Amino acid sequence: EELQAVSGCEKLMGAFSYADMNADRNPSLTTMTSKALEVLEGDDGFFLMVEASHVDIYEAKMDMNGTLNEMQAFDKCIDYVLTSALSCCKS
């Protein structure tokens, strides 16, 4: 709720609990990325790095369900970014 309420800022840093940073996180990876793109919109250019935080942990534990959940959350986020980028190009 706090992240969604942020508006009109030049810089933003989200500090979230590491224990909550998995595919079931709240806010979701897509929500955090969406807010980052919103803050960066209008800049002459920017670099944004987005990553799923627990995929390596789940892979090391050979936890296929956890790995797939992380990859699905990341895939959903990338789909959002690509859709956003394509809509900007059409404008």
PDB file of C-alpha atoms in Angstrom, residues 21-79:
ATOM      1  CA  MET A  21      11.335 -11.692  -1.162  1.00  0.00           C
ATOM      2  CA  ASN A  22      10.101 -14.768  -2.991  1.00  0.00           C
ATOM      3  CA  ALA A  23       7.497 -15.435  -5.696  1.00  0.00           C
ATOM      4  CA  ASP A  24       4.684 -14.957  -3.189  1.00  0.00           C
ATOM      5  CA  ARG A  25       6.054 -11.587  -2.104  1.00  0.00           C
ATOM      6  CA  ASN A  26       3.952  -8.565  -1.469  1.00  0.00           C
ATOM      7  CA  PRO A  27       4.501  -6.262  -3.225  1.00  0.00           C
ATOM      8  CA  SER A  28       5.011  -8.480  -6.232  1.00  0.00           C
ATOM      9  CA  LEU A  29       8.040  -8.225  -8.486  1.00  0.00           C
ATOM     10  CA  THR A  30       5.769  -6.796 -11.196  1.00  0.00           C
ATOM     11  CA  THR A  31       4.361  -4.182  -8.800  1.00  0.00           C
ATOM     12  CA  MET A  32       7.842  -3.090  -7.716  1.00  0.00           C
ATOM     13  CA  THR A  33       9.014  -2.940 -11.341  1.00  0.00           C
ATOM     14  CA  SER A  34       5.929  -1.012 -12.387  1.00  0.00           C
ATOM     15  CA  LYS A  35       6.588   1.602  -9.711  1.00  0.00           C
ATOM     16  CA  ALA A  36      10.259   1.848 -10.734  1.00  0.00           C
ATOM     17  CA  LEU A  37       9.252   2.446 -14.360  1.00  0.00           C
ATOM     18  CA  GLU A  38       6.717   5.046 -13.227  1.00  0.00           C
ATOM     19  CA  VAL A  39       9.393   6.929 -11.260  1.00  0.00           C
ATOM     20  CA  LEU A  40      11.870   6.702 -14.152  1.00  0.00           C
ATOM     21  CA  GLU A  41       9.341   7.716 -16.835  1.00  0.00           C
ATOM     22  CA  GLY A  42      10.294  10.888 -18.632  1.00  0.00           C
ATOM     23  CA  ASP A  43      14.027  10.550 -17.987  1.00  0.00           C
ATOM     24  CA  ASP A  44      16.273  10.908 -21.024  1.00  0.00           C
ATOM     25  CA  GLY A  45      17.385   7.333 -20.436  1.00  0.00           C
ATOM     26  CA  PHE A  46      17.809   4.899 -17.598  1.00  0.00           C
ATOM     27  CA  PHE A  47      19.038   1.462 -16.620  1.00  0.00           C
ATOM     28  CA  LEU A  48      16.840  -0.711 -14.438  1.00  0.00           C
ATOM     29  CA  MET A  49      17.981  -4.095 -13.167  1.00  0.00           C
ATOM     30  CA  VAL A  50      15.279  -6.502 -12.034  1.00  0.00           C
ATOM     31  CA  GLU A  51      15.888  -9.961 -10.650  1.00  0.00           C
ATOM     32  CA  ALA A  52      14.026 -12.706  -8.870  1.00  0.00           C
ATOM     33  CA  SER A  53      15.635 -12.992  -5.478  1.00  0.00           C
ATOM     34  CA  HIS A  54      15.280 -16.643  -4.512  1.00  0.00           C
ATOM     35  CA  VAL A  55      15.613 -18.564  -7.771  1.00  0.00           C
ATOM     36  CA  ASP A  56      19.218 -19.549  -7.008  1.00  0.00           C
ATOM     37  CA  ILE A  57      18.308 -20.642  -3.492  1.00  0.00           C
ATOM     38  CA  TYR A  58      15.498 -22.867  -4.738  1.00  0.00           C
ATOM     39  CA  GLU A  59      17.693 -24.342  -7.477  1.00  0.00           C
ATOM     40  CA  ALA A  60      20.465 -25.139  -4.987  1.00  0.00           C
ATOM     41  CA  LYS A  61      17.932 -26.947  -2.794  1.00  0.00           C
ATOM     42  CA  MET A  62      16.598 -28.758  -5.880  1.00  0.00           C
ATOM     43  CA  ASP A  63      13.176 -27.326  -5.031  1.00  0.00           C
ATOM     44  CA  MET A  64      11.496 -27.430  -8.436  1.00  0.00           C
ATOM     45  CA  ASN A  65       8.204 -25.911  -7.234  1.00  0.00           C
ATOM     46  CA  GLY A  66       9.995 -22.935  -5.678  1.00  0.00           C
ATOM     47  CA  THR A  67      12.165 -22.512  -8.783  1.00  0.00           C
ATOM     48  CA  LEU A  68       9.150 -22.594 -11.101  1.00  0.00           C
ATOM     49  CA  ASN A  69       7.241 -20.119  -8.935  1.00  0.00           C
ATOM     50  CA  GLU A  70      10.192 -17.720  -9.051  1.00  0.00           C
ATOM     51  CA  MET A  71      10.557 -18.111 -12.815  1.00  0.00           C
ATOM     52  CA  GLN A  72       6.824 -17.569 -13.377  1.00  0.00           C
ATOM     53  CA  ALA A  73       6.892 -14.386 -11.285  1.00  0.00           C
ATOM     54  CA  PHE A  74       9.926 -13.169 -13.245  1.00  0.00           C
ATOM     55  CA  ASP A  75       8.296 -14.088 -16.572  1.00  0.00           C
ATOM     56  CA  LYS A  76       5.173 -12.121 -15.618  1.00  0.00           C
ATOM     57  CA  CYS A  77       7.358  -9.138 -14.738  1.00  0.00           C
ATOM     58  CA  ILE A  78       9.298  -9.296 -18.018  1.00  0.00           C
ATOM     59  CA  ASP A  79       6.009  -9.539 -19.934  1.00  0.00           C
TER      60      ASP A  79
END
